[in-house]
Short mmCIF file of C-alpha atoms in Angstrom, two decimals:
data_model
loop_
_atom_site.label_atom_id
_atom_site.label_comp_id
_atom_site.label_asym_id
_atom_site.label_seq_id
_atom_site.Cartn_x
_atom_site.Cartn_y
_atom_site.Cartn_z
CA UNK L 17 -28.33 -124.17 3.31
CA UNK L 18 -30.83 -126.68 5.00
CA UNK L 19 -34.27 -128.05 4.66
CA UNK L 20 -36.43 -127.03 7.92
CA UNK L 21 -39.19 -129.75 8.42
CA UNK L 22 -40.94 -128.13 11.41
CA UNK L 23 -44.40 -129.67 12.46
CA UNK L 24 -46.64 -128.14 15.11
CA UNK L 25 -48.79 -131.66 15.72
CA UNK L 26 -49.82 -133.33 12.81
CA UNK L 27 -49.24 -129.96 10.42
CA UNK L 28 -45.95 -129.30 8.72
CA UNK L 29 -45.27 -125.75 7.60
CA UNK L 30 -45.13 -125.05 4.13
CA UNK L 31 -43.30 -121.95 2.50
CA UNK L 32 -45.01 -120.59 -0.63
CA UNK L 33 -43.32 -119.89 -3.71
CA UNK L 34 -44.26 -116.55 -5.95
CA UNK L 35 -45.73 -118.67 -8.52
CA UNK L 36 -48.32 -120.24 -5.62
CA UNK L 37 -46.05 -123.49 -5.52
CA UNK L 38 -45.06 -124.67 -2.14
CA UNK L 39 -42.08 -125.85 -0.96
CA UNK L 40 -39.86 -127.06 2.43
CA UNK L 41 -38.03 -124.00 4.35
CA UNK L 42 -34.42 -123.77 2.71
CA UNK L 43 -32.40 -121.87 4.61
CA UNK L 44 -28.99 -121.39 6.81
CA UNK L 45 -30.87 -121.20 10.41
CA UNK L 46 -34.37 -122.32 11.47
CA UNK L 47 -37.25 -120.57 10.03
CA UNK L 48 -38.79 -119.94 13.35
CA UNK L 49 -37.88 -119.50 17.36
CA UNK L 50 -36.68 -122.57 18.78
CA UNK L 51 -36.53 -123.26 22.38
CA UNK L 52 -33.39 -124.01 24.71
CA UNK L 53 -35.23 -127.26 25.53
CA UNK L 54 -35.95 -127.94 21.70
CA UNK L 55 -34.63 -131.12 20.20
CA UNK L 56 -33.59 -130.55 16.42
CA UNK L 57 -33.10 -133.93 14.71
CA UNK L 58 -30.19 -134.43 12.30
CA UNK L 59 -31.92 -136.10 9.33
CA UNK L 60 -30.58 -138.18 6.21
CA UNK L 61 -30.25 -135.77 3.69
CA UNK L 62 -31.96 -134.91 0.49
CA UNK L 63 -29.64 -135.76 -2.03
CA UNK L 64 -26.40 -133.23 -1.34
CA UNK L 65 -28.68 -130.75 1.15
CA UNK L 66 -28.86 -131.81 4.90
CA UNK L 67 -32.40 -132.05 6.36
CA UNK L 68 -33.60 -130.97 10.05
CA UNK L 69 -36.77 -131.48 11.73
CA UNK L 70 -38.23 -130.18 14.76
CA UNK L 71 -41.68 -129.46 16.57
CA UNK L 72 -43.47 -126.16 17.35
CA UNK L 73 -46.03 -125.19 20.07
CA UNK L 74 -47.75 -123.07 17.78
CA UNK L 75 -48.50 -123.21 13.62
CA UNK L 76 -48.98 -119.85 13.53
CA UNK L 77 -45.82 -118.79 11.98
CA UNK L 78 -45.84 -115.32 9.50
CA UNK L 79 -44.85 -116.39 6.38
CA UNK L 80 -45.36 -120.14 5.87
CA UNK L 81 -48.91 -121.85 5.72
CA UNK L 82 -49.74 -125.12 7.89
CA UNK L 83 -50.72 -127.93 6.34
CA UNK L 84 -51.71 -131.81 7.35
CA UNK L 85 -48.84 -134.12 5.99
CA UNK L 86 -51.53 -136.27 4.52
CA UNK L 87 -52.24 -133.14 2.76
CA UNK L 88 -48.98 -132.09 1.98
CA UNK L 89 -48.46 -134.80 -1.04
CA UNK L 90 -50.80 -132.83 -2.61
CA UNK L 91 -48.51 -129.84 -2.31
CA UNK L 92 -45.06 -130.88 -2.32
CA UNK L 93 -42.80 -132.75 -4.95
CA UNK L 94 -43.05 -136.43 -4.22
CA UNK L 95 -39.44 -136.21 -2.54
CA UNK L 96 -40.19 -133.74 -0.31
CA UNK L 97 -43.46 -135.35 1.01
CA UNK L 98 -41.46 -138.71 1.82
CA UNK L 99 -38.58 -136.68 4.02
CA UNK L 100 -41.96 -134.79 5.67
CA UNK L 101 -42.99 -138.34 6.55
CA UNK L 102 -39.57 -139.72 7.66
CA UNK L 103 -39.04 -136.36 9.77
CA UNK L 104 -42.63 -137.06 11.68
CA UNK L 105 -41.60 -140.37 12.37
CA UNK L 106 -38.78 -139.40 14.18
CA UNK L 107 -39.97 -136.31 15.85
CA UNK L 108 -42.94 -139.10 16.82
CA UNK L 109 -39.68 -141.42 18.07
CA UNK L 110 -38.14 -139.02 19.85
CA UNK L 111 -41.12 -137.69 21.90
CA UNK L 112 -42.02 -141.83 22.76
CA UNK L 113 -38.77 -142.19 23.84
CA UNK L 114 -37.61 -139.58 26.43
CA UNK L 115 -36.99 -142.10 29.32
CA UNK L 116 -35.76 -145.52 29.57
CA UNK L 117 -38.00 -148.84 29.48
CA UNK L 118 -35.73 -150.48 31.93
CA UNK L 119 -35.04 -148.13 34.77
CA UNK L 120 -36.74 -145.01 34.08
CA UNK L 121 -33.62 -142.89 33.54
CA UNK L 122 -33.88 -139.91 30.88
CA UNK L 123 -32.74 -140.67 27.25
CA UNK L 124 -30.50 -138.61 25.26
CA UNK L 125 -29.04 -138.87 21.76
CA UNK L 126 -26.55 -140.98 20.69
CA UNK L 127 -26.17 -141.24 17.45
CA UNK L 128 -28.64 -139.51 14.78
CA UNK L 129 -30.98 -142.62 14.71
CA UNK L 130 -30.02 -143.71 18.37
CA UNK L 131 -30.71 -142.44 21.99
CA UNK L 132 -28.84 -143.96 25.01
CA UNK L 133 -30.29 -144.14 28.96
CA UNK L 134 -27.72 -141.60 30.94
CA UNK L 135 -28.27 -144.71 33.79
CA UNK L 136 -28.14 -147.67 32.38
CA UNK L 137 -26.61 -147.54 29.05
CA UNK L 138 -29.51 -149.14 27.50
CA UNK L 139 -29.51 -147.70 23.53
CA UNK L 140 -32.87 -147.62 21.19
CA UNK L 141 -33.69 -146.75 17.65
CA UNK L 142 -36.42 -145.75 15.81
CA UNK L 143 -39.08 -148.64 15.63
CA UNK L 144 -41.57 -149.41 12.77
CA UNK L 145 -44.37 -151.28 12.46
CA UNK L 146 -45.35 -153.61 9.46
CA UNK L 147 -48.56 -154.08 8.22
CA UNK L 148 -49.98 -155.98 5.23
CA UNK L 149 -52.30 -155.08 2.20
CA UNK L 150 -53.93 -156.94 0.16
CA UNK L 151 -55.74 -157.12 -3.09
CA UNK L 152 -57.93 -160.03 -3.39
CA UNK L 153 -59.76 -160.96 -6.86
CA UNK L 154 -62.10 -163.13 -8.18
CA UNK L 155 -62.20 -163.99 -11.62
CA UNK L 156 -60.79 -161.53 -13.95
CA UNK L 157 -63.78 -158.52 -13.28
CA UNK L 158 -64.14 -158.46 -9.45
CA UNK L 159 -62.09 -157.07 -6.42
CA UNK L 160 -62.95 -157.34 -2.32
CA UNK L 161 -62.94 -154.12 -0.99
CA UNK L 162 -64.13 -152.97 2.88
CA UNK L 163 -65.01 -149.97 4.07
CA UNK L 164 -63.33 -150.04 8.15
CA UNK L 165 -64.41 -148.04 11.03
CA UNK L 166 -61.79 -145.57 11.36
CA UNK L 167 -61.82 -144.09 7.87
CA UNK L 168 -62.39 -140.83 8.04
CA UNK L 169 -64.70 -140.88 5.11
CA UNK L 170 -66.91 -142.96 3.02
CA UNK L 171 -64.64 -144.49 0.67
CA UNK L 172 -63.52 -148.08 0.83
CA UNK L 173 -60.23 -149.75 0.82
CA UNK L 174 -58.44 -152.86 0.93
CA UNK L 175 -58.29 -155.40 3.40
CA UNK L 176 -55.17 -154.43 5.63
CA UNK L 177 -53.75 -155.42 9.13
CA UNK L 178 -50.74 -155.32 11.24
CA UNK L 179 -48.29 -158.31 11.33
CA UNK L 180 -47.93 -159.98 14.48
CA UNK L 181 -44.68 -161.47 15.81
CA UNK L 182 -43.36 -164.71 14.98
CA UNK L 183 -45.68 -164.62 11.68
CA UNK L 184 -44.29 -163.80 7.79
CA UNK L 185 -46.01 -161.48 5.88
CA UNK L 186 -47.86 -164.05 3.88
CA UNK L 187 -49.40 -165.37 7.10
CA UNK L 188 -50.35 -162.31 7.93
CA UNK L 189 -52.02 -162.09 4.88
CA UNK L 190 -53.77 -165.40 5.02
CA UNK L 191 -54.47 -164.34 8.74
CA UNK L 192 -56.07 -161.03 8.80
CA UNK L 193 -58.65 -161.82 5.82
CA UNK L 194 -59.80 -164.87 7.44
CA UNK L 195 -60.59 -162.58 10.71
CA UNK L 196 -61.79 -159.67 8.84
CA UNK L 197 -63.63 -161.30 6.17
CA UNK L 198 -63.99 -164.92 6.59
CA UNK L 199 -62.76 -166.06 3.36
CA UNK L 200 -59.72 -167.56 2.02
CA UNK L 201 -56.88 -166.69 -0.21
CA UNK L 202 -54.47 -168.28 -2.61
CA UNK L 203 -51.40 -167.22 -5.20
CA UNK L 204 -50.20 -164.78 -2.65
CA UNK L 205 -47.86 -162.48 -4.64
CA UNK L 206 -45.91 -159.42 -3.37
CA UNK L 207 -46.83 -156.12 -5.25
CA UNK L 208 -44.47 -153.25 -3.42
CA UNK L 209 -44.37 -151.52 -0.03
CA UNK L 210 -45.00 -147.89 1.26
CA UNK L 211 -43.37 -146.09 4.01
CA UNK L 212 -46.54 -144.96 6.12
CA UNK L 213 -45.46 -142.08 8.77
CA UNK L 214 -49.06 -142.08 10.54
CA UNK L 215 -46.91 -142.44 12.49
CA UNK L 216 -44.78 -144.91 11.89
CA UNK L 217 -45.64 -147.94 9.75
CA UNK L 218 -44.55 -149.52 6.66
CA UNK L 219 -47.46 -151.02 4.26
CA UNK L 220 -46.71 -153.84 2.96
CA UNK L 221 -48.68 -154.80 -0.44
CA UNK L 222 -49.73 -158.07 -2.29
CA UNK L 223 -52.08 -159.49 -4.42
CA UNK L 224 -54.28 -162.84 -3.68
CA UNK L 225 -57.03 -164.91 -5.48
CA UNK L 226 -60.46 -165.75 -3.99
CA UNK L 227 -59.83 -169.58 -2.69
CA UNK L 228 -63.67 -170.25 -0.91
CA UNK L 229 -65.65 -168.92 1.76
CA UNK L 230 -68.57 -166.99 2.37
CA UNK L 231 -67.97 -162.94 3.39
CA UNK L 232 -68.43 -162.92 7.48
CA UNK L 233 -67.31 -159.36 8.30
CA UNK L 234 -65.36 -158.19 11.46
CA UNK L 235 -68.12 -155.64 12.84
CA UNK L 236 -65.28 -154.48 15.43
CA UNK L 237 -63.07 -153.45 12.49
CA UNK L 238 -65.40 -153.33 9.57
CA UNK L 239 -68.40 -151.49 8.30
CA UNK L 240 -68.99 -153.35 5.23
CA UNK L 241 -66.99 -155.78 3.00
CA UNK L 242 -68.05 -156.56 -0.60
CA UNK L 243 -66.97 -157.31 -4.05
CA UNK L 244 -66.80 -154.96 -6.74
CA UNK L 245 -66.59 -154.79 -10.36
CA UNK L 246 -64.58 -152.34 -13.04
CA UNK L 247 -68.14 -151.30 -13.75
CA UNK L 248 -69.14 -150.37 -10.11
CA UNK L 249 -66.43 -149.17 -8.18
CA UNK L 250 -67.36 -147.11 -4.79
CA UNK L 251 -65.32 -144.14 -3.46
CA UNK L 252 -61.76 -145.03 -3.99
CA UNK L 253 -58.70 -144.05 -1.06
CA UNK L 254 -56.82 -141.35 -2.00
CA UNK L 255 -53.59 -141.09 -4.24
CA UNK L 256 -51.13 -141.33 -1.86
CA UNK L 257 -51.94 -144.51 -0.54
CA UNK L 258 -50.58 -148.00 -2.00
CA UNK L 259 -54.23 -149.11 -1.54
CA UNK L 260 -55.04 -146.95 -4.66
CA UNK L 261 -51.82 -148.07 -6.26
CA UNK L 262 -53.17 -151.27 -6.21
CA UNK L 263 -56.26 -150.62 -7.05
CA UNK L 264 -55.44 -148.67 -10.37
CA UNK L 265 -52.97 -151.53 -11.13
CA UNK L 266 -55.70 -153.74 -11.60
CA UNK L 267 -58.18 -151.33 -13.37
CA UNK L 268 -55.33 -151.23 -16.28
CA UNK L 269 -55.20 -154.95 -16.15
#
């Protein structure tokens, strides 16, 4: 007996349980048709039970619901939603990677987390991409929060960015709230990271005090940047995200 992971898109198919739980396909084969040309990825497993994953054309499968993988933490034990995120990341990986960089040749696998050019010999693995957090206060009552561009909603978050090569995390930090807000940080202190399949990034989180500066916000990035008290919070992310973890760890502060 396996775990199935089988995403059509962004939607991962859910079994439902009697009881109106849901759960990951367990079973001996795969849930559903699978092509000749289908790739099905050999995944760590979960705990003593191996773990597939592999991508359908269509969700509409009789028997098992589709649901976002955003959404899926909502549905799933915590375990099960963080193999659903590692299996999108590589079913991401292995559709970016089907020929070579170098010379073009097609890529096949190698090893579970490998793939090797049939021409050149050139190997690749799975890549992620880092990004900072951060939680910046002032005083003991007031937080920075923005509101960027590409949420798809109307709640705000924390000030976030990608970290750029040659840089550590803290100057990324220090970096990306100076260009999205203007201001200045100090006491930069690391508060825990986050595995974030969408699609394949890892959030880094920290904490930071208010050193100076007037808010100046990025209008390319940012709809609004402001601070906050316990008091008067806006909409906050959702549960899943380390920017709420951080968040409630200072409301309990």
């Amino acid at each position: 007996m396996r775990y199935f992971f089988v995403f059509c898109k962004d939607e991962l198919l859910l079994q439902q349980l009697a009881d109106g739980s849901f759960t990951i396909p367990l079973c001996e084969e795969p849930p559903t048709e699978v092509k000749p040309w289908t790739t099905v990825l050999n995944v760590s497993p979960l705990g003593d039970t191996e773990v597939r994953a592999y991508s359908i054309d269509s969700p509409a499968v009789a028997g098992f619901v589709p649901c976002p993988l955003r959404q899926s933490y909502y549905k799933l034990p915590l375990e099960l939603y963080l193999k659903a995120g590692k299996c999108a990341e590589l079913l991401y990986w292995d559709k970016s990677t089907r020929f070579c960089g170098v010379c073009g040749g097609p890529m096949k696998m190698h090893t579970d987390i490998s793939k090797r050019c049939e021409h050149c010999g050139k190997e690749v693995w799975p890549q992620v991409s880092p990004a900072i957090i951060v939680r910046i206060t002032r005083g003991s009552d007031e937080v920075l929060m923005a509101r960027a561009r590409n949420f798809r909603g109307d709640f705000y978050g924390l000030i976030a960015g990608f970290v750029e090569t040659g840089e550590t995390l803290e100057e990324a930090v220090v970096r990306e709230v100076r260009e999205e807000t203007g201001l200045e940080v100090t006491n930069i202190r690391y508060f825990g990271s986050q595995p974030w399949p969408y699609p394949c990034g890892l959030m880094v989180g920290f904490t930071a005090d208010y050193a100076g500066g007037q808010i100046h916000v990025q209008r390319e990035e940012l709809k609004n940047v402001a601070w906050f008290n316990r008091q008067h919070l806006p909409k906050l992310p959702e549960k899943l995200s380390i920017a709420r973890r951080l968040i409630d760890d200072w409301l309990v502060s």
